[in-house]
GROMACS .gro file of C-alpha atoms in nm:
model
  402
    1UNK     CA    1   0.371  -2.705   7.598
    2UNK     CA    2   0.021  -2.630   7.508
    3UNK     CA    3  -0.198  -2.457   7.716
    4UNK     CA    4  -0.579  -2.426   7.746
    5UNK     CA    5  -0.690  -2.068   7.904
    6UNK     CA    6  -0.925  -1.915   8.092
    7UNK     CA    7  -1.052  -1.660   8.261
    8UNK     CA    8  -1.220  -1.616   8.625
    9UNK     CA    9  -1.231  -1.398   8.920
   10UNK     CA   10  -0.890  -1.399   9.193
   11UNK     CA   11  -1.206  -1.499   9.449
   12UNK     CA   12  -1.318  -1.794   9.255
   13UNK     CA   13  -1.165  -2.124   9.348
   14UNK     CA   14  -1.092  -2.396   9.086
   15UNK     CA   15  -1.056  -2.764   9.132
   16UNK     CA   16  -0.918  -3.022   8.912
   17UNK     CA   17  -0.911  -3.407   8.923
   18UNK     CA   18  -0.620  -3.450   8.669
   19UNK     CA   19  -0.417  -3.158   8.767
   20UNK     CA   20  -0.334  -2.847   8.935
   21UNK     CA   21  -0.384  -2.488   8.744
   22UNK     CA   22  -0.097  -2.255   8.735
   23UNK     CA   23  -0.258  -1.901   8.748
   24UNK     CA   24  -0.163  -1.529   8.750
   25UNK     CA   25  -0.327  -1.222   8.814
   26UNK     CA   26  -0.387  -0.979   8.484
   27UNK     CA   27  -0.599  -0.697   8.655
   28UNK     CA   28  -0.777  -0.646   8.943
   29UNK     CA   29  -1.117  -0.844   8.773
   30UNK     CA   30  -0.946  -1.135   8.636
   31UNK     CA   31  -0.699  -1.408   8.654
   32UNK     CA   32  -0.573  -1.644   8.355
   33UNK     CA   33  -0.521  -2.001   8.464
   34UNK     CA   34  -0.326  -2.265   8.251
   35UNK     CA   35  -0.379  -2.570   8.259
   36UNK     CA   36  -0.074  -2.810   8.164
   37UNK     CA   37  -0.180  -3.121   8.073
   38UNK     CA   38  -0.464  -3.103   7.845
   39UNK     CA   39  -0.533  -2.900   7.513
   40UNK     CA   40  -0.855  -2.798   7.328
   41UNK     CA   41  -0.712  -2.563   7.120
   42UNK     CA   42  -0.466  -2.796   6.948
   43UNK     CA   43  -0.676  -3.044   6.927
   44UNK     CA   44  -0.936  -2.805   6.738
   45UNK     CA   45  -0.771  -2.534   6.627
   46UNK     CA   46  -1.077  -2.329   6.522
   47UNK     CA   47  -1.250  -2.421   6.834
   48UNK     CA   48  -0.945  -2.299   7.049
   49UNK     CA   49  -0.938  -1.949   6.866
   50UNK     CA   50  -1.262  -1.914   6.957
   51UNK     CA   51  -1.230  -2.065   7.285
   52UNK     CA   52  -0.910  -1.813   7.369
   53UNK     CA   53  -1.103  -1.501   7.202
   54UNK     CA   54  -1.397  -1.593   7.414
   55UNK     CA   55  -1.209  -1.620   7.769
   56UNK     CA   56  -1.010  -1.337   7.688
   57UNK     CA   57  -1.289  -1.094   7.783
   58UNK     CA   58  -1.353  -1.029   8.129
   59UNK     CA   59  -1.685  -1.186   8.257
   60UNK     CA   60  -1.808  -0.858   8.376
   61UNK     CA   61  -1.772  -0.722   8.031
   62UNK     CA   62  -2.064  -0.954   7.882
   63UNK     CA   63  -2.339  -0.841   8.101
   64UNK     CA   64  -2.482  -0.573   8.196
   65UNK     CA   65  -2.525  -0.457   8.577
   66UNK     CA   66  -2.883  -0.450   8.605
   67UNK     CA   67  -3.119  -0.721   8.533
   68UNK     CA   68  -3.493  -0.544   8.499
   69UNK     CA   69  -3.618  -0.719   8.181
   70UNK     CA   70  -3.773  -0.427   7.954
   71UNK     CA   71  -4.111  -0.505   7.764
   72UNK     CA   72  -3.984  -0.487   7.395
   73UNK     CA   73  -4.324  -0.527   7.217
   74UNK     CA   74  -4.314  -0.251   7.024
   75UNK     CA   75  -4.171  -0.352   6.652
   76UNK     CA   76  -4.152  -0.686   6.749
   77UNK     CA   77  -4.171  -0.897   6.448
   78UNK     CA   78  -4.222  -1.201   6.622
   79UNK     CA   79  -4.593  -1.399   6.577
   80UNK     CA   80  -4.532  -1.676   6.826
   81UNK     CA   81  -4.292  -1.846   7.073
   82UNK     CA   82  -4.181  -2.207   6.970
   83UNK     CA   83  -3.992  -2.385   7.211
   84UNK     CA   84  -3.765  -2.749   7.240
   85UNK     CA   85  -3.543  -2.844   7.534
   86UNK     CA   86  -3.481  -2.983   7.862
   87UNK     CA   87  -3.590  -2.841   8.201
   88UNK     CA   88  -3.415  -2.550   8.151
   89UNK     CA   89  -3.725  -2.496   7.918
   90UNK     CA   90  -3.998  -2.670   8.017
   91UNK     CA   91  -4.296  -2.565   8.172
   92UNK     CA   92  -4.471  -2.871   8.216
   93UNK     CA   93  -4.416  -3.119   7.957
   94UNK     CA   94  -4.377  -3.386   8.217
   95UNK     CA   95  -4.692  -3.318   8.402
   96UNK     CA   96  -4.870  -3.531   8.153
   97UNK     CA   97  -4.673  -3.828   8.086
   98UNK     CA   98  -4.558  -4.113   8.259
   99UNK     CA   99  -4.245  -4.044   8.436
  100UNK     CA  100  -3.997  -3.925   8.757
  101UNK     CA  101  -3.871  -3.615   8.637
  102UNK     CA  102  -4.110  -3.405   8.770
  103UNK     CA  103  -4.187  -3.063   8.957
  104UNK     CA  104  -4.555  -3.052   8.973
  105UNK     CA  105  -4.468  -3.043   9.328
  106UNK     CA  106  -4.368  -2.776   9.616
  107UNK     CA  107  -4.164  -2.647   9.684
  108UNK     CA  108  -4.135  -2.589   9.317
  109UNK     CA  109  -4.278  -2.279   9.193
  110UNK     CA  110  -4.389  -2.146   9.552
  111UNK     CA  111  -4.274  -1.812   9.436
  112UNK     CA  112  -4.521  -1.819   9.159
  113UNK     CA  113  -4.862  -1.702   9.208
  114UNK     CA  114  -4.847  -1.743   9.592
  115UNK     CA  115  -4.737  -2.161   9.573
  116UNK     CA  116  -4.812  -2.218   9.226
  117UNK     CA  117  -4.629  -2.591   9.128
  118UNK     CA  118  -4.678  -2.566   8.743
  119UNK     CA  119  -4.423  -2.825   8.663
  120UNK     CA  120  -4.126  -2.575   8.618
  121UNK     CA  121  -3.806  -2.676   8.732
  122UNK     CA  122  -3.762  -2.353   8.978
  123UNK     CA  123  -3.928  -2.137   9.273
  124UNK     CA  124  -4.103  -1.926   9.007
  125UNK     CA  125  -4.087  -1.846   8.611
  126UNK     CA  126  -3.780  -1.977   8.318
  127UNK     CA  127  -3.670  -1.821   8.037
  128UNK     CA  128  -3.919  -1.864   7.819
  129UNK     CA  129  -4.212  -1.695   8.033
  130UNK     CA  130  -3.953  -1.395   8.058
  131UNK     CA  131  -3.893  -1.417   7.678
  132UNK     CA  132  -4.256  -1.426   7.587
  133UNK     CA  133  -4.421  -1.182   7.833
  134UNK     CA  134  -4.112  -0.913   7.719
  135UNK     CA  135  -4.166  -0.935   7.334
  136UNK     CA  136  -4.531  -0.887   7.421
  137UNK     CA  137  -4.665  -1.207   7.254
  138UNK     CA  138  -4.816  -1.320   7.593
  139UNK     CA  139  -4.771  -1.358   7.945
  140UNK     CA  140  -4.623  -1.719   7.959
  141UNK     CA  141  -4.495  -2.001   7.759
  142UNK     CA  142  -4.793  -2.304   7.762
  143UNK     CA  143  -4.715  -2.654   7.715
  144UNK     CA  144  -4.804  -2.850   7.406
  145UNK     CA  145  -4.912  -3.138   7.591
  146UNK     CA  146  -5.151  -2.942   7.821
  147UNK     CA  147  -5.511  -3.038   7.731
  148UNK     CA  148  -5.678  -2.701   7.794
  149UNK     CA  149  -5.488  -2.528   7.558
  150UNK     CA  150  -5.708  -2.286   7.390
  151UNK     CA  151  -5.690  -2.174   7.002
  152UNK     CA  152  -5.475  -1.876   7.126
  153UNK     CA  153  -5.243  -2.023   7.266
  154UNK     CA  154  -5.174  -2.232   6.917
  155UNK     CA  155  -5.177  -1.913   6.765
  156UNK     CA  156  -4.913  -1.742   6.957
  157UNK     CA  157  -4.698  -2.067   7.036
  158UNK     CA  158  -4.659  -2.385   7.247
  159UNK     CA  159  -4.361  -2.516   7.429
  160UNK     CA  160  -4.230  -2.879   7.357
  161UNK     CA  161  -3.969  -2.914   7.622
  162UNK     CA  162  -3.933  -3.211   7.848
  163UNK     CA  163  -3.721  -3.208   8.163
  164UNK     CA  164  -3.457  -3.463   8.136
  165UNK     CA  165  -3.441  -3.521   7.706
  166UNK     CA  166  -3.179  -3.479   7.517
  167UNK     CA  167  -3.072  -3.492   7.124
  168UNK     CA  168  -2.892  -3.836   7.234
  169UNK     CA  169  -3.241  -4.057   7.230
  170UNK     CA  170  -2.967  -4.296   7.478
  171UNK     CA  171  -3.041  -4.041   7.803
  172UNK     CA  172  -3.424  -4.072   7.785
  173UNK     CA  173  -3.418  -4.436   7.783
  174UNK     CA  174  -3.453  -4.445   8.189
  175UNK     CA  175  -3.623  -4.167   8.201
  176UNK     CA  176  -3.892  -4.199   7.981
  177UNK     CA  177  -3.916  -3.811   7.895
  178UNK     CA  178  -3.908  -3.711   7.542
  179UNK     CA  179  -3.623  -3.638   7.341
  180UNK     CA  180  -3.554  -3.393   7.050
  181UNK     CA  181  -3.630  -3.630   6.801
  182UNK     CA  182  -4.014  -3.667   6.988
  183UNK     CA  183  -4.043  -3.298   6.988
  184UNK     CA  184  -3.978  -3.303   6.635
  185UNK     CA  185  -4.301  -3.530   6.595
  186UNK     CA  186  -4.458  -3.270   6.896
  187UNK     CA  187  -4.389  -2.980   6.620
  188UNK     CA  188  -4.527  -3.124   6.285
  189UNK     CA  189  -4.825  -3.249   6.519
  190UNK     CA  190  -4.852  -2.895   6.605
  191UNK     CA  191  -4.813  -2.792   6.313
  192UNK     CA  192  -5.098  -2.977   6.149
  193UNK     CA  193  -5.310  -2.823   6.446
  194UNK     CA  194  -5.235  -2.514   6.394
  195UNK     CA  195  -5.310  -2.545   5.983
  196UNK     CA  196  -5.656  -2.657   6.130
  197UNK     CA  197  -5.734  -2.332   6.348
  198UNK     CA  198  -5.556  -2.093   6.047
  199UNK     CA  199  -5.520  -2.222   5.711
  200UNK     CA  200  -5.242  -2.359   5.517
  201UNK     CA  201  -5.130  -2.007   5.444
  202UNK     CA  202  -5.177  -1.843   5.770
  203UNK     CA  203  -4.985  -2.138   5.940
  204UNK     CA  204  -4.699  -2.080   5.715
  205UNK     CA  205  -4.674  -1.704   5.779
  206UNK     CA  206  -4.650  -1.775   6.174
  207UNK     CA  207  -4.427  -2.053   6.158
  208UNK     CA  208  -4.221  -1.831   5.955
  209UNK     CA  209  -4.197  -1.552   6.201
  210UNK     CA  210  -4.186  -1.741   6.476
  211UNK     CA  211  -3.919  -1.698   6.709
  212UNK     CA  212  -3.794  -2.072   6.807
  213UNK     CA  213  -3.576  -2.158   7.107
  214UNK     CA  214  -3.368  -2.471   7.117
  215UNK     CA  215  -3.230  -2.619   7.441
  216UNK     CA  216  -3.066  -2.979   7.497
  217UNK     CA  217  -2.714  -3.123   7.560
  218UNK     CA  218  -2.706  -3.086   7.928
  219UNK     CA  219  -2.858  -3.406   8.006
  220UNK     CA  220  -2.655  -3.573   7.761
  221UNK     CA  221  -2.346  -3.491   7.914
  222UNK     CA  222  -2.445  -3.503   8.276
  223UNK     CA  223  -2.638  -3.814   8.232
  224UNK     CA  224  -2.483  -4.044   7.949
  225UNK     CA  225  -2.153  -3.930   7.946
  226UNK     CA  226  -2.040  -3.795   8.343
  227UNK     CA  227  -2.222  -3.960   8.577
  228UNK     CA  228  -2.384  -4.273   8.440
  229UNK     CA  229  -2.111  -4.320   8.153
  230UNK     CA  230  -2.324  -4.519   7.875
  231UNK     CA  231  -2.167  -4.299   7.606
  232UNK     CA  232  -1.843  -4.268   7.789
  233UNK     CA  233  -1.764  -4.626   7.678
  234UNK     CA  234  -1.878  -4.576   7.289
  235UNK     CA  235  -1.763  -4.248   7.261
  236UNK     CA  236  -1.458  -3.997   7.354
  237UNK     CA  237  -1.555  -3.667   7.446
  238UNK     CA  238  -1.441  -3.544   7.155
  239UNK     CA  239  -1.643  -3.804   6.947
  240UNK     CA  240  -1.952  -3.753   7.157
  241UNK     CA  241  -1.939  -3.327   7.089
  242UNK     CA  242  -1.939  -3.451   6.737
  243UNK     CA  243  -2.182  -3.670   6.779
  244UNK     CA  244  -2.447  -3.433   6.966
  245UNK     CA  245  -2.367  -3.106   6.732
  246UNK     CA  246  -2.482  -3.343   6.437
  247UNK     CA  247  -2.780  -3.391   6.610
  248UNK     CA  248  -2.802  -3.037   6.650
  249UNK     CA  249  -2.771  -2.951   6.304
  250UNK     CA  250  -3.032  -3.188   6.218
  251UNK     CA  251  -3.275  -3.071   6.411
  252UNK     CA  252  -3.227  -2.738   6.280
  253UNK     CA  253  -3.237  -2.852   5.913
  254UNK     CA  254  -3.592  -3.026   6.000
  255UNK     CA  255  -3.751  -2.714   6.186
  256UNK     CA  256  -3.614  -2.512   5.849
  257UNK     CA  257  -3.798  -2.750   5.606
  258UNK     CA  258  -4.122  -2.716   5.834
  259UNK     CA  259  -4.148  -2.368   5.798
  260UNK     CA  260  -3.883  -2.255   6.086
  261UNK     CA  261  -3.679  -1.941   5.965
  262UNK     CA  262  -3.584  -1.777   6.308
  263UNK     CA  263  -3.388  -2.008   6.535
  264UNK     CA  264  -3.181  -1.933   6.863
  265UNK     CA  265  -2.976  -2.211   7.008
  266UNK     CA  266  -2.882  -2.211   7.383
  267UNK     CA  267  -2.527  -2.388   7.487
  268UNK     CA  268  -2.431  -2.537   7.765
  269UNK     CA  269  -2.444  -2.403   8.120
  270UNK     CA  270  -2.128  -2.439   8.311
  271UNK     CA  271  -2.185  -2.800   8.370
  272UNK     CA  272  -1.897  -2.802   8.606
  273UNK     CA  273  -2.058  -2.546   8.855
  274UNK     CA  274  -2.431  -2.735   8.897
  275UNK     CA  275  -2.409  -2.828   9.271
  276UNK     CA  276  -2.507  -3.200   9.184
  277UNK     CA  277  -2.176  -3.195   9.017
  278UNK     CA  278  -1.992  -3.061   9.277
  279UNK     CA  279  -2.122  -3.274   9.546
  280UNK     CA  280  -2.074  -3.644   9.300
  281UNK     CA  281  -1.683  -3.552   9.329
  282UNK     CA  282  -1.617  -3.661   9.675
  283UNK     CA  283  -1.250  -3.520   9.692
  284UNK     CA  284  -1.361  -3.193   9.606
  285UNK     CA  285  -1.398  -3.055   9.984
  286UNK     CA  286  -1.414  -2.678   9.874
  287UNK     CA  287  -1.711  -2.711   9.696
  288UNK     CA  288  -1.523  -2.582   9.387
  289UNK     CA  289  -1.628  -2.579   8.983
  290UNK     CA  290  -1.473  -2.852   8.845
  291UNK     CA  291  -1.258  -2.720   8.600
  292UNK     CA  292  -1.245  -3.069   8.369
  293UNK     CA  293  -1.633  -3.052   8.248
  294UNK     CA  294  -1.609  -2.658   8.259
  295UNK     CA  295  -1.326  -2.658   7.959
  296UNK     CA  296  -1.553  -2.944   7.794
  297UNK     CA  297  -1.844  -2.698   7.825
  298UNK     CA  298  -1.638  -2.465   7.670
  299UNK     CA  299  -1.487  -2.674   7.390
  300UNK     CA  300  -1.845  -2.776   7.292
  301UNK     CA  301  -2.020  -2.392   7.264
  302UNK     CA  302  -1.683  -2.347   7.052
  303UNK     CA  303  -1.778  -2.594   6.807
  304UNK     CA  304  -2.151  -2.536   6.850
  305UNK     CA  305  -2.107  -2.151   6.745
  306UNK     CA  306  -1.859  -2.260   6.413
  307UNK     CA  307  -2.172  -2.512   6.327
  308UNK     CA  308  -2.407  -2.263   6.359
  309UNK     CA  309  -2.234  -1.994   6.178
  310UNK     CA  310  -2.166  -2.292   5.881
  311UNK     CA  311  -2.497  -2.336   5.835
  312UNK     CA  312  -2.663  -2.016   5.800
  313UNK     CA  313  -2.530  -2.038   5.420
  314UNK     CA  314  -2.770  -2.343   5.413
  315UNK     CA  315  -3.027  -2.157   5.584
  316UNK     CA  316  -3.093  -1.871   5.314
  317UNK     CA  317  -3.438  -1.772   5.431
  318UNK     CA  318  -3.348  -1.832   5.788
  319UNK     CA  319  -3.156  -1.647   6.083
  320UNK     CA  320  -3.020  -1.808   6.364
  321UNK     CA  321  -2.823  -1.683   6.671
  322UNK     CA  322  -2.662  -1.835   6.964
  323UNK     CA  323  -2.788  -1.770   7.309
  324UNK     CA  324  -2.491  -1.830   7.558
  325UNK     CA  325  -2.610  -1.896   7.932
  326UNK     CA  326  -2.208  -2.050   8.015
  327UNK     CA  327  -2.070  -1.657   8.059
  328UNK     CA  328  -2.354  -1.545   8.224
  329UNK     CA  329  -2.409  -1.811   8.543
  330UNK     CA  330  -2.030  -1.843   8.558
  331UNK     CA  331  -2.022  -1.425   8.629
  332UNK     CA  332  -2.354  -1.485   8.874
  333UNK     CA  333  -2.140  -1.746   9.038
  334UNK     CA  334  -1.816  -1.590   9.060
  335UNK     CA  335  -1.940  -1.250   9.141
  336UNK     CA  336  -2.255  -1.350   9.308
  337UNK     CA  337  -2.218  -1.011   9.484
  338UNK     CA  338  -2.314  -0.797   9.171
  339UNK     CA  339  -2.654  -0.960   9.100
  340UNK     CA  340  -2.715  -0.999   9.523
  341UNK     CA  341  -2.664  -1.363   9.543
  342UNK     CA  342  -2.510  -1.478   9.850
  343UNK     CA  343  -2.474  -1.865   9.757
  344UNK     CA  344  -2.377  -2.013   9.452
  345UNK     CA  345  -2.238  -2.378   9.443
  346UNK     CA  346  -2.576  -2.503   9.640
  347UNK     CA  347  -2.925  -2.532   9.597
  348UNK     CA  348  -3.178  -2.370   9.775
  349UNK     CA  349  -3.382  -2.655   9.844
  350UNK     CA  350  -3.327  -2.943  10.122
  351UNK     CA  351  -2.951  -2.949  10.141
  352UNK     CA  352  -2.903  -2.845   9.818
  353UNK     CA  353  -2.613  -3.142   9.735
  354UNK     CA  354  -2.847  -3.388   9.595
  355UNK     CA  355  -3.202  -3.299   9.600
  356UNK     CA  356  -3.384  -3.252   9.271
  357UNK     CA  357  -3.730  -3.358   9.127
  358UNK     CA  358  -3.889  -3.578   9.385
  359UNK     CA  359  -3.575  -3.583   9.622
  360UNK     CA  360  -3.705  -3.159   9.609
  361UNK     CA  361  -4.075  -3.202   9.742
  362UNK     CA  362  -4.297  -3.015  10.073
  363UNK     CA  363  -4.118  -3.267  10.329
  364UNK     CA  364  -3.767  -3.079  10.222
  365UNK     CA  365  -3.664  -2.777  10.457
  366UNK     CA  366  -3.622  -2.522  10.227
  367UNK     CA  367  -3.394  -2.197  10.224
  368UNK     CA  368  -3.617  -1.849  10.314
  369UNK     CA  369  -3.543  -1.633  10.017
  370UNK     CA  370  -3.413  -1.843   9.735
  371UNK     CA  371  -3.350  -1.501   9.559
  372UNK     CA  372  -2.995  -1.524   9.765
  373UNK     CA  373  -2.951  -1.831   9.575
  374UNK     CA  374  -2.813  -1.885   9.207
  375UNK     CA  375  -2.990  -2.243   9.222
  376UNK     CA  376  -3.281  -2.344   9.343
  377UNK     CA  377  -3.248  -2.704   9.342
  378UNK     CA  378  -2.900  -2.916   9.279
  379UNK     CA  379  -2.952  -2.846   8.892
  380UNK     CA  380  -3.211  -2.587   8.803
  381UNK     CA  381  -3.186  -2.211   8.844
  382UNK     CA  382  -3.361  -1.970   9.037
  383UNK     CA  383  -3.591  -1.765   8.878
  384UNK     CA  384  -3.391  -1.454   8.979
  385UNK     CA  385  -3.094  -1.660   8.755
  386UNK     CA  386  -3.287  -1.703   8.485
  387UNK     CA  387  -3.428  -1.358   8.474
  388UNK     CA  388  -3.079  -1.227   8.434
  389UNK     CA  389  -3.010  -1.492   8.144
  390UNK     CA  390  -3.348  -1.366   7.974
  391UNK     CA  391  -3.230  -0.979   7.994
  392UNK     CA  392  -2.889  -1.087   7.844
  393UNK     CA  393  -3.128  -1.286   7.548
  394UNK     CA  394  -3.349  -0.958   7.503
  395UNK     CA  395  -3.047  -0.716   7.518
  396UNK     CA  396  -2.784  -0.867   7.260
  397UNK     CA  397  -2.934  -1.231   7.080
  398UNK     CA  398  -3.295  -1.126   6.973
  399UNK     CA  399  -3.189  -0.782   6.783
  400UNK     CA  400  -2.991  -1.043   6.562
  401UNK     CA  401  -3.303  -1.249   6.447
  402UNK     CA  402  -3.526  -0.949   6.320
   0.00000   0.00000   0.00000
């Protein structure tokens, strides 16, 4: 019978809704679970090779053991940061336009700058702040819709990400938030702003050697497809991978034709380890992963790394890399221990089931030292989290894009 693999620590428990896993231990760092009822890999072939190759290294092989970011500025080639996403990304998007998904709020950002609620989706920086400051373009990432932006900041890039979008323009409906396919507009608008403070010609050249940063799908599955279902109905999950990677690749295509030539694309976290997850399956008493959405997760980076390495063909001019966050918060959360995390599978603030965006705000009782914590709120990161994902970026995706 066909199996789908994978690989996790002998301390990290697994629980499944359809059915049990039958594992073994290989060494003393990992143990390979089967599960016996469905199949990626003979379903998609390709995407199971991968899939297999992929969980057939141990966890604690992919990252390194410390986590200080180094300043890489020297031969950078990089003129600007451009970014798209969700709230993995954004650093306050949201802030000016009309809707609920918002952290403009404590106890948001109260590790930044002494209590500094910028809109980010954790206690302090993302990603893209670490990114940014590191390749020595500047100190943080500024959102596009911010009105005080000043000419340098146009100059040396903008971020277009919006807490709660998607590429599926379906999970924004309730929302309101802005999708891909509004950032899109965001980046030619941009664009024609930036053609204003440079020239045609000078635009072009820092468009080209921009380094851009693409992050959405999360909120499509979590949101349209797990928990409120709309595309659950249209769609199997299958169909809806398919679905969302052509988005992907269209995106892509469009930022090419506007000038885009260096592109990294983030997959998914492990969807099945965000404590908000965890806490909407009420049989699941442990507190486990749930092992169903973490084998979609991995199904869809699969099929989102053969699309990427398709189009590069298509892409002559252009480079483009995959940035893979899945490995790296599954090792944080099933060897917290190495990175000096002591809680993993809750958030730190309020109770850390539930709570995020105004459920998170300065009424909530919130943990002392969210550095213990891998998230800070029942979705989001801590900063600590994504300081180690940012490392792991500088370290092995951005050599691949100069």
């Amino acid at each position: 019978m066909p199996t789908d693999v994978a690989s996790f620590s002998p301390d990290m428990h697994i629980h499944n809704r359809a059915s049990p896993f039958d594992c073994c231990s290989i060494n003393t760092n990992e143990f390979s679970c089967f599960h016996p009822v469905r199949s990626i890999a003979s379903s998609t072939p390709m995407a199971g090779l991968v899939l297999f190759l992929l969980l057939s290294l141990p966890l604690s092989a992919t990252l390194g053991t410390t986590h200080r970011i180094r300043a890489t500025a020297e031969g950078s080639s990089f003129s600007s940061l451009l970014v798209l996403g969700d709230s993995m990304f954004d650093t306050g998007n949201n802030n000016y336009i009309p809707t609920y998904f918002l952290a403009n709020h404590l106890p948001y950002g109260r590790d930044l700058d002494g209590g500094n609620a910028t809109g980010r989706f954790s206690n302090g920086l993302l990603v893209p702040d670490f990114l940014v400051s590191a390749l020595g373009i500047k100190q943080r990432s500024p959102p596009f819709l911010d009105p005080t932006l000043s000419n340098a900041d146009m100059l040396t890039g903008v971020n277009f990400a919006s807490a709660g979008s998607g590429f599926d323009d379906v999970t924004t409906v309730l929302s309101g938030v802005i999708p891909i396919s509004k950032q899109l507009e965001m980046f030619r608008a941009y664009l024609a702003k930036l053609e204003l403070i440079a020239g045609k010609e000078e635009a072009t050249k820092i468009i080209n050697s921009a380094l851009i940063l693409i992050s959405e799908g999360t909120n499509d599955f979590i949101l349209n497809y797990y928990d409120l279902q709309t595309r659950k109905v249209q769609y199997t999950m299958e169909q809806y991978q398919e679905f969302i990677l052509q988005k992907t690749r269209d995106a892509i295509e469009e930022l090419y034709h506007l000038g885009g030539r260096r592109f990294a694309v983030v997959g998914l976290p492990p969807l099945g380890c965000v404590p908000v997850q965890i806490t909407i399956d009420l049989e699941n008493f442990k507190r486990a992963c749930i092992a169903e959405e973490n084998f979609d997760t991995f199904a869809y980076n699969a099929k989102l790394q053969e699309l990427l390495f398709e189009m590069r063909p298509s892409l002559p001019e252009g480079r483009i890399a995959y940035i893979d966050v899945l490995l790296p918060l599954l090792d944080m959360v099933t060897w917290p221990q190495k990175y000096g995390f002591e809680v993993t599978n809750k958030g730190c603030c309020a109770t850390g089931l539930v709570e995020a965006g105004l459920l998170c705000n300065s009424l909530s009782t919130s943990c002392p030292d969210a550095s213990k914590y891998v998230y800070f709120d029942s979705i989001h990161p801590t900063e600590k989290a994504y300081r180690v994902i940012a490392k792991q970026i500088l370290d092995e995706v951005v050599p691949q894009l100069y």
